[in-house]
Short mmCIF file of C-alpha atoms in Angstrom, two decimals:
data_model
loop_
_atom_site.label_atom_id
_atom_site.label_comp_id
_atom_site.label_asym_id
_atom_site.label_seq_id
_atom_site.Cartn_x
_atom_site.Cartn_y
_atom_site.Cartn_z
CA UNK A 19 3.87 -59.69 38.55
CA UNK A 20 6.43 -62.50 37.43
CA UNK A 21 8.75 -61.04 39.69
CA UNK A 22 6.31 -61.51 42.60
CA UNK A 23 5.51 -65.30 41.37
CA UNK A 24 9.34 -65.78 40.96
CA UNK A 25 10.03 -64.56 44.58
CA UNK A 26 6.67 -66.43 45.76
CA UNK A 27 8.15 -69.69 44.29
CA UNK A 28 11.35 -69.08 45.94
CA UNK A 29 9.92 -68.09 49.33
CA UNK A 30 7.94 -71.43 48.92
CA UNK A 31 10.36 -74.01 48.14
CA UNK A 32 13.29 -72.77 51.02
CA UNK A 33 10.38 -73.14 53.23
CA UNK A 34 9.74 -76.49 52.27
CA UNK A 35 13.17 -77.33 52.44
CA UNK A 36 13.17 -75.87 56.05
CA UNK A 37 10.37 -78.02 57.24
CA UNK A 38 11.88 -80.90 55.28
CA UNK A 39 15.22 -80.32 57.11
CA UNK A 40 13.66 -79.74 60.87
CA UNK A 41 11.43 -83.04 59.94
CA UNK A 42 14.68 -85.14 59.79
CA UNK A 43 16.46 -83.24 62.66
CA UNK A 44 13.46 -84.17 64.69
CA UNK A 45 13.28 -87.62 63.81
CA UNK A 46 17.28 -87.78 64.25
CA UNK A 47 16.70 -86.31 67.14
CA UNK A 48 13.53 -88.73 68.80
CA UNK A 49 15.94 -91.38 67.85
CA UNK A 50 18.80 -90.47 69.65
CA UNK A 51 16.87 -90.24 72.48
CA UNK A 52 15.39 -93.24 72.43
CA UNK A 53 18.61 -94.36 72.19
CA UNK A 54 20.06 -92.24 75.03
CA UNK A 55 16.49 -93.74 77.12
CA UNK A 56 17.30 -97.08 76.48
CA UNK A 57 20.71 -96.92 77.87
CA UNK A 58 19.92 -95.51 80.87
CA UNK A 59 17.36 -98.07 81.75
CA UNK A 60 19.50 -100.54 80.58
CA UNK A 61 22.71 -99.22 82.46
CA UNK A 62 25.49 -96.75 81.78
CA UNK A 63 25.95 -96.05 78.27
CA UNK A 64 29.45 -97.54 76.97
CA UNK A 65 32.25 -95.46 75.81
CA UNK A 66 31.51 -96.93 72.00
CA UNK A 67 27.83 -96.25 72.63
CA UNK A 68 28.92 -92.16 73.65
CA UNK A 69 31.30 -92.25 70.56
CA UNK A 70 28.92 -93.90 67.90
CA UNK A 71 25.98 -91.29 69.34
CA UNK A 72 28.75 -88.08 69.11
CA UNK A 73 29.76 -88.96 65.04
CA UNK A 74 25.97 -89.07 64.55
CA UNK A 75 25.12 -85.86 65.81
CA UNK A 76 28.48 -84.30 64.22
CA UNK A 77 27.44 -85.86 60.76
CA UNK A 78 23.93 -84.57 61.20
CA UNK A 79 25.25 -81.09 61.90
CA UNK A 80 27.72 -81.43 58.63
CA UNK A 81 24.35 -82.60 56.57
CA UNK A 82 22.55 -79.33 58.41
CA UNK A 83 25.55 -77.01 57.18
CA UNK A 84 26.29 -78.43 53.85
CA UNK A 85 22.54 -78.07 52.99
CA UNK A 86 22.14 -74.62 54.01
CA UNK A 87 25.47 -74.02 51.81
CA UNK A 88 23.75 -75.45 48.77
CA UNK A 89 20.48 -73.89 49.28
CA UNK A 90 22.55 -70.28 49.89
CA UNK A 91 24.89 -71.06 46.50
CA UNK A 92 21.52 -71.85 44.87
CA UNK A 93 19.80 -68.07 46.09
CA UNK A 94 22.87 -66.13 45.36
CA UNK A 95 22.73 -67.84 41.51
CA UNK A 96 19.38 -67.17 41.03
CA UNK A 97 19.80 -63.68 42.65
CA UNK A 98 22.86 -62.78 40.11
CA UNK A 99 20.76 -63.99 36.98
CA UNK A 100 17.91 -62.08 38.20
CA UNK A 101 20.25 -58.68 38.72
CA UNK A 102 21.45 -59.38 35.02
CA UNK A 103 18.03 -59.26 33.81
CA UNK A 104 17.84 -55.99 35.51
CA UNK A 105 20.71 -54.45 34.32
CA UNK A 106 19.93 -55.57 31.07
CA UNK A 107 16.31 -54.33 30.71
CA UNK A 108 16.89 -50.86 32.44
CA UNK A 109 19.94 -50.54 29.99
CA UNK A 110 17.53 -50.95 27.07
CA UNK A 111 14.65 -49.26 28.54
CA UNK A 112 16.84 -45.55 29.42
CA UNK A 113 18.41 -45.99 25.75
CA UNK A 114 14.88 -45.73 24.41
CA UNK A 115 13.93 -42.83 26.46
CA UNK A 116 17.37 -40.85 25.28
CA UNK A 117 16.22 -41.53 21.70
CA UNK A 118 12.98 -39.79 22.67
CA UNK A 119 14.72 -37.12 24.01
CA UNK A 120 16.90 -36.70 20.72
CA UNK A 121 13.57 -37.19 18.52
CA UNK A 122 10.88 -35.13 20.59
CA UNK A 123 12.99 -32.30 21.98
CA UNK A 124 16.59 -31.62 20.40
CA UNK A 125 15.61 -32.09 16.80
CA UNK A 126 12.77 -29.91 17.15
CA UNK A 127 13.76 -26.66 19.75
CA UNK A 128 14.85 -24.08 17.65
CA UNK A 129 18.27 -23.30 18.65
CA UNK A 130 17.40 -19.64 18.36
CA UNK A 131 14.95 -19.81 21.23
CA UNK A 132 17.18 -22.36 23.40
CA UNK A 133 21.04 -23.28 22.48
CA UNK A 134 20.91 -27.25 23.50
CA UNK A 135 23.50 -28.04 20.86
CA UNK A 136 26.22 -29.13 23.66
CA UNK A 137 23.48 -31.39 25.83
CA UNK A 138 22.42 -32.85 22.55
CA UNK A 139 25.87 -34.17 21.67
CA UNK A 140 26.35 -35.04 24.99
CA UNK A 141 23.66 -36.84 24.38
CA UNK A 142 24.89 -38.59 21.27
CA UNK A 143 28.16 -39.55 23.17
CA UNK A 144 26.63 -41.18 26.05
CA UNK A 145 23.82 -42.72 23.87
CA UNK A 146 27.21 -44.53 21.54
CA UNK A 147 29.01 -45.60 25.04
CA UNK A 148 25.62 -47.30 26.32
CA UNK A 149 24.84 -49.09 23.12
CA UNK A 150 27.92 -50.24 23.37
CA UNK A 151 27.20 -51.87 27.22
CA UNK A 152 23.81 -53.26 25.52
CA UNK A 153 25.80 -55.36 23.41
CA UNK A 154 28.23 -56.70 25.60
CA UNK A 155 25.08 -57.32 28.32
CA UNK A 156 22.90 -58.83 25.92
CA UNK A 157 26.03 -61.31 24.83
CA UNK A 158 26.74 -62.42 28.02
CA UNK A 159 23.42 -62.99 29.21
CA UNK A 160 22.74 -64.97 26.01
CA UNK A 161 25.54 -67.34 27.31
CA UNK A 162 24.54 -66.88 30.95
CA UNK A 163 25.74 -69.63 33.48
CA UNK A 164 26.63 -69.64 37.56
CA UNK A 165 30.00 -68.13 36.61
CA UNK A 166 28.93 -65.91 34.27
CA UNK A 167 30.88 -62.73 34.62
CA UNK A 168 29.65 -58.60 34.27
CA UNK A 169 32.31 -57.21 36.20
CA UNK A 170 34.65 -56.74 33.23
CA UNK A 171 32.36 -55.31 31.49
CA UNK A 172 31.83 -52.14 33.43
CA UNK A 173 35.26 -52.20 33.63
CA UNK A 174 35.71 -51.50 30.22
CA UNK A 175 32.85 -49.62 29.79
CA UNK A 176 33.99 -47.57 33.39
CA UNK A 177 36.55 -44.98 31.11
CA UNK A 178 33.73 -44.21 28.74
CA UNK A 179 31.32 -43.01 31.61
CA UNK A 180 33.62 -40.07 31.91
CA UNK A 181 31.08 -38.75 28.98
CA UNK A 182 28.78 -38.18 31.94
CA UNK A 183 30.74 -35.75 33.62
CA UNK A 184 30.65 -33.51 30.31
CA UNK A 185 26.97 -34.07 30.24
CA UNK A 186 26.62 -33.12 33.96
CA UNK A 187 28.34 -29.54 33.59
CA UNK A 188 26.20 -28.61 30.05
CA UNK A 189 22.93 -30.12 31.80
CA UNK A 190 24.37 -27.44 34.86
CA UNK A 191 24.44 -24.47 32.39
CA UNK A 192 21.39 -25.33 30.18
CA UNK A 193 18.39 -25.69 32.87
CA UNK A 194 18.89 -22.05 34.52
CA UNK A 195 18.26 -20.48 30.81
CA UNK A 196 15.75 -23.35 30.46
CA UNK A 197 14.26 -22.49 33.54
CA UNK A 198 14.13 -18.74 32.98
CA UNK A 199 12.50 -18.91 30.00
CA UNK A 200 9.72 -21.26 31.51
CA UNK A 201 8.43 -18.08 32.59
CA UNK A 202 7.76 -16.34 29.32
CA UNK A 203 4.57 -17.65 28.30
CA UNK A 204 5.93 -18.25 24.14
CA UNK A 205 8.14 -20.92 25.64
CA UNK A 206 5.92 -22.32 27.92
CA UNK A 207 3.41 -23.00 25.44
CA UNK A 208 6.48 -24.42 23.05
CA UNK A 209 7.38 -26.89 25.22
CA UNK A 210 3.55 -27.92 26.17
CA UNK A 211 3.18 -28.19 22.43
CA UNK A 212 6.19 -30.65 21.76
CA UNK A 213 5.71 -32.61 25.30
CA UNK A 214 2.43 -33.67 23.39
CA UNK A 215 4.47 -35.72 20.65
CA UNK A 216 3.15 -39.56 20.92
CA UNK A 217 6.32 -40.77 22.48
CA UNK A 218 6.07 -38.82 25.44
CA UNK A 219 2.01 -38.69 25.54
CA UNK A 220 2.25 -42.29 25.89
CA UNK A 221 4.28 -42.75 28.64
CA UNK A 222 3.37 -39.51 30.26
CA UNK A 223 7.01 -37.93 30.34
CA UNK A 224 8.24 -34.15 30.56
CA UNK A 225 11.22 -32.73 28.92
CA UNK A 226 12.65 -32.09 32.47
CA UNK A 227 11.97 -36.18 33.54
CA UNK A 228 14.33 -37.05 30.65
CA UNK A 229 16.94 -34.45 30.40
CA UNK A 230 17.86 -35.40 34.05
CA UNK A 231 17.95 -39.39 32.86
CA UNK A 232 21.87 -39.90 32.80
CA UNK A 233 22.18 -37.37 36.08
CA UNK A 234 20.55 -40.53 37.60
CA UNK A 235 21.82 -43.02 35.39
CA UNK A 236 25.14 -43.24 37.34
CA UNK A 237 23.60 -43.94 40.63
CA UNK A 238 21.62 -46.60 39.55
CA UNK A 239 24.75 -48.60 38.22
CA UNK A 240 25.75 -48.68 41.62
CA UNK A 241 23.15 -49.94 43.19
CA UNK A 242 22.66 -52.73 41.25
CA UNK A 243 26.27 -53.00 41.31
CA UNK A 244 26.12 -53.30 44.69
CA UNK A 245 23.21 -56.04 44.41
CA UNK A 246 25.47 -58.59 41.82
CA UNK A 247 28.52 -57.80 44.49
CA UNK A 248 26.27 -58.77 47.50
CA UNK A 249 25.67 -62.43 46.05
CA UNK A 250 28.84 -63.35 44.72
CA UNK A 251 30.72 -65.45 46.71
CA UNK A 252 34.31 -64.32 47.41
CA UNK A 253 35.58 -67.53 44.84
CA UNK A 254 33.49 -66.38 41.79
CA UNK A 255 35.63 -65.28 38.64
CA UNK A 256 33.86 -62.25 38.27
CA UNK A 257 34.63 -61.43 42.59
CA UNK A 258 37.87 -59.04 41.71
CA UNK A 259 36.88 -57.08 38.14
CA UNK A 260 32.98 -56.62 40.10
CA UNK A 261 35.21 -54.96 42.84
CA UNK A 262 37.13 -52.85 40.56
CA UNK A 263 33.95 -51.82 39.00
CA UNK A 264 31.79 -51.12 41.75
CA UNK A 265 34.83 -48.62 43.18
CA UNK A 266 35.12 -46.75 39.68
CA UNK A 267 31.38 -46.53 39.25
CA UNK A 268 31.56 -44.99 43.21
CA UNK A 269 33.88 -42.89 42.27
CA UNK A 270 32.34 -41.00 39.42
CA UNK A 271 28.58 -40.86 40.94
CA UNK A 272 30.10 -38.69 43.39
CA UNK A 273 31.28 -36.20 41.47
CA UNK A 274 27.47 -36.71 39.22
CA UNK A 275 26.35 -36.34 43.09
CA UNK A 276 28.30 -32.80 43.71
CA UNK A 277 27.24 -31.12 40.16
CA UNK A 278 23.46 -31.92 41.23
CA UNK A 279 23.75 -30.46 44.32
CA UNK A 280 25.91 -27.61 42.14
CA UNK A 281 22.43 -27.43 39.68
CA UNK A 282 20.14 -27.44 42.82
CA UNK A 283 21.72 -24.49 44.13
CA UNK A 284 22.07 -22.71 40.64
CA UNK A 285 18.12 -23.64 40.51
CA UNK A 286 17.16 -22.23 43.40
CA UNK A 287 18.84 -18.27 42.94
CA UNK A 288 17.05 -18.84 39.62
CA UNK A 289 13.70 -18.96 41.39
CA UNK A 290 14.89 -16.42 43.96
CA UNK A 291 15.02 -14.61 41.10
CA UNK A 292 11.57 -15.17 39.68
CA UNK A 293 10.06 -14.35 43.10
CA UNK A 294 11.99 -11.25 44.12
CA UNK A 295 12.96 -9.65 40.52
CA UNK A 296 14.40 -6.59 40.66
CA UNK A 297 14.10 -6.36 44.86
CA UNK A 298 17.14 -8.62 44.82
CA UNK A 299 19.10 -5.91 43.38
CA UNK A 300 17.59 -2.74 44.62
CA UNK A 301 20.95 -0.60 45.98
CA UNK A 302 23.33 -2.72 45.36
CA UNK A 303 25.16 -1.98 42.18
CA UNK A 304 24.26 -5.93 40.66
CA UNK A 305 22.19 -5.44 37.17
CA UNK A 306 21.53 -9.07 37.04
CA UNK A 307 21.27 -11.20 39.85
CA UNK A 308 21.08 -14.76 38.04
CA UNK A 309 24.90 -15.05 36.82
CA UNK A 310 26.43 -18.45 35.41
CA UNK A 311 28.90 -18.16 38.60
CA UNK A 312 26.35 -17.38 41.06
CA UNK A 313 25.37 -19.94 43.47
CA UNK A 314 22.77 -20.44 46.74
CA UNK A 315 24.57 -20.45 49.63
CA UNK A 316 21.64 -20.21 52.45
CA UNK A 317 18.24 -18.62 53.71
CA UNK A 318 17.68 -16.67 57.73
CA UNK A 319 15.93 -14.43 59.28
CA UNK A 320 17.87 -11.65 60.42
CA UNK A 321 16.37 -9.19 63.34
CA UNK A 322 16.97 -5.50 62.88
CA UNK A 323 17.47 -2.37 64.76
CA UNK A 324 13.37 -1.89 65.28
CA UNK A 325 12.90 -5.43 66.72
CA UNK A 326 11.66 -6.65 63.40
CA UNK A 327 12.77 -9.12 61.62
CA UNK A 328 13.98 -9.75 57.45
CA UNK A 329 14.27 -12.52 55.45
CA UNK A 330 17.76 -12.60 53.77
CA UNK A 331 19.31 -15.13 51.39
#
């Protein structure tokens, strides 16, 4: 809601400033033509009069320009400090929800049942890197100012994300088994029984909502990124580190990007699996069709000999 007031205010006073703007154009303008009206009924206009009525027009134009300079310079500020806040609040908010995960589901899964030991200290790595970023986010915005810089943060921060790229390939091993044992009816009722914990009652969360948190962490740096780069101008101190930033944080969300699509297809020969069973592997010589190396590759019909036709994956 303050958001919508803040961008209501905004919306508000640009349009005042545009009618205040066209008001003195037009008046400008009336006058100029008076001007112009007078002359001709009073005889051709003299070269002084041409000259004098030319710099007024040009210096209204500069007045036009410069003021929709200032009022742009005054957007892209407020823009920037309003992209901070973001950053800063969606930094604190996913730390909270990876403590929930550590509290409400790592501490308290047997290991016997489900082996999450590597995710959790994945976990615990990514958890130190992005308290770290709080800090530095939470200084600089305490000092905030039109050239405030967050560029060289990331930057520093930008080595430390490589912690995600472990976390992506144990989250890629861990959901098959997690999703396998969904089906046995123990587990199921398990997790029900710990997704009840007050944390995650509260804000209505599943396990699955939070282990996939940092697989969608990444992305969401760049975008906003992408936002604090769009209204910087090019003379800003923080112009060249956001740059550097924005290309490094690229760079490792597509790599988060393949080893999702890498879990989607490991995901999907899992539930192949749990609709087909043993059909999957009837004459074939496979005893298990759900293998760490096994991936989805794609679904067709095919038609056979008798005109029929067979799904096949």
């Amino acid at each position: 809601e303050q958001e919508e007031e803040e961008e209501e205010r905004e919306e508000r006073e640009d349009r005042e400033d545009r009618e205040e703007e066209e008001e003195e154009e037009g008046e400008e303008g009336r006058r100029l033509e008076q001007q112009s009206s007078c002359a001709s009924h009073g005889g051709a206009m003299t070269a002084a009069d041409a000259h004098g009525r030319a710099a007024r027009v040009q210096a209204l134009w500069r007045g036009r320009c410069t003021r929709q300079l200032f009022h742009e310079k005054v957007r892209n500020e407020a823009y920037r400090e309003k992209v901070a806040d973001e950053i800063l609040s969606t930094e604190r908010t996913y730390i909270q929800r990876l403590r929930t995960l550590e509290a409400c589901f790592f501490k308290k899964m047997p290991h016997d049942v489900l082996n999450a030991r590597a995710l959790e200290i994945s976990v615990t790595i990514v958890l130190g890197y992005s308290d770290i970023l709080l800090k530095k986010l939470k200084e600089r915005r305490a000092a905030w100012s039109h050239r405030q810089c967050l560029g060289d943060v990331f930057l520093q921060v930008s080595d430390y994300m490589k912690a995600y790229t472990q976390y992506i390939k144990d989250y890629s091993n861990l959901m098959p088994q997690f999703f396998k044992l969904k089906s046995n009816p123990e587990f199921a009722a398990l997790i029900r029984k710990m997704e009840r914990h007050p944390r995650l009652a509260r804000s209505h969360e599943s396990f699955q909502s939070l282990l996939i948190l940092p697989v969608q962490r990444i992305p969401r740096y760049c975008l906003l990124l992408a936002e604090l780069l769009k209204h910087t101008p090019d003379d800003h101190p923080d112009m060249y580190n956001l740059k550097k930033a924005d290309s490094k944080m690229r760079e490792i969300a597509t790599y988060v990007n393949e080893k999702q699509k890498e879990f989607e297809s490991m995901n999907r020969v899992v539930m192949l699996n749990d609709m087909f069973g043993d059909k999957l592997t009837e004459g074939t010589g496979i005893k298990q069709f759900v293998r760490s190396h096994r991936r989805f590759i794609s679904e067709m019909q095919v038609k056979v000999d008798d005109g029929s036709r067979v799904d096949c994956v």
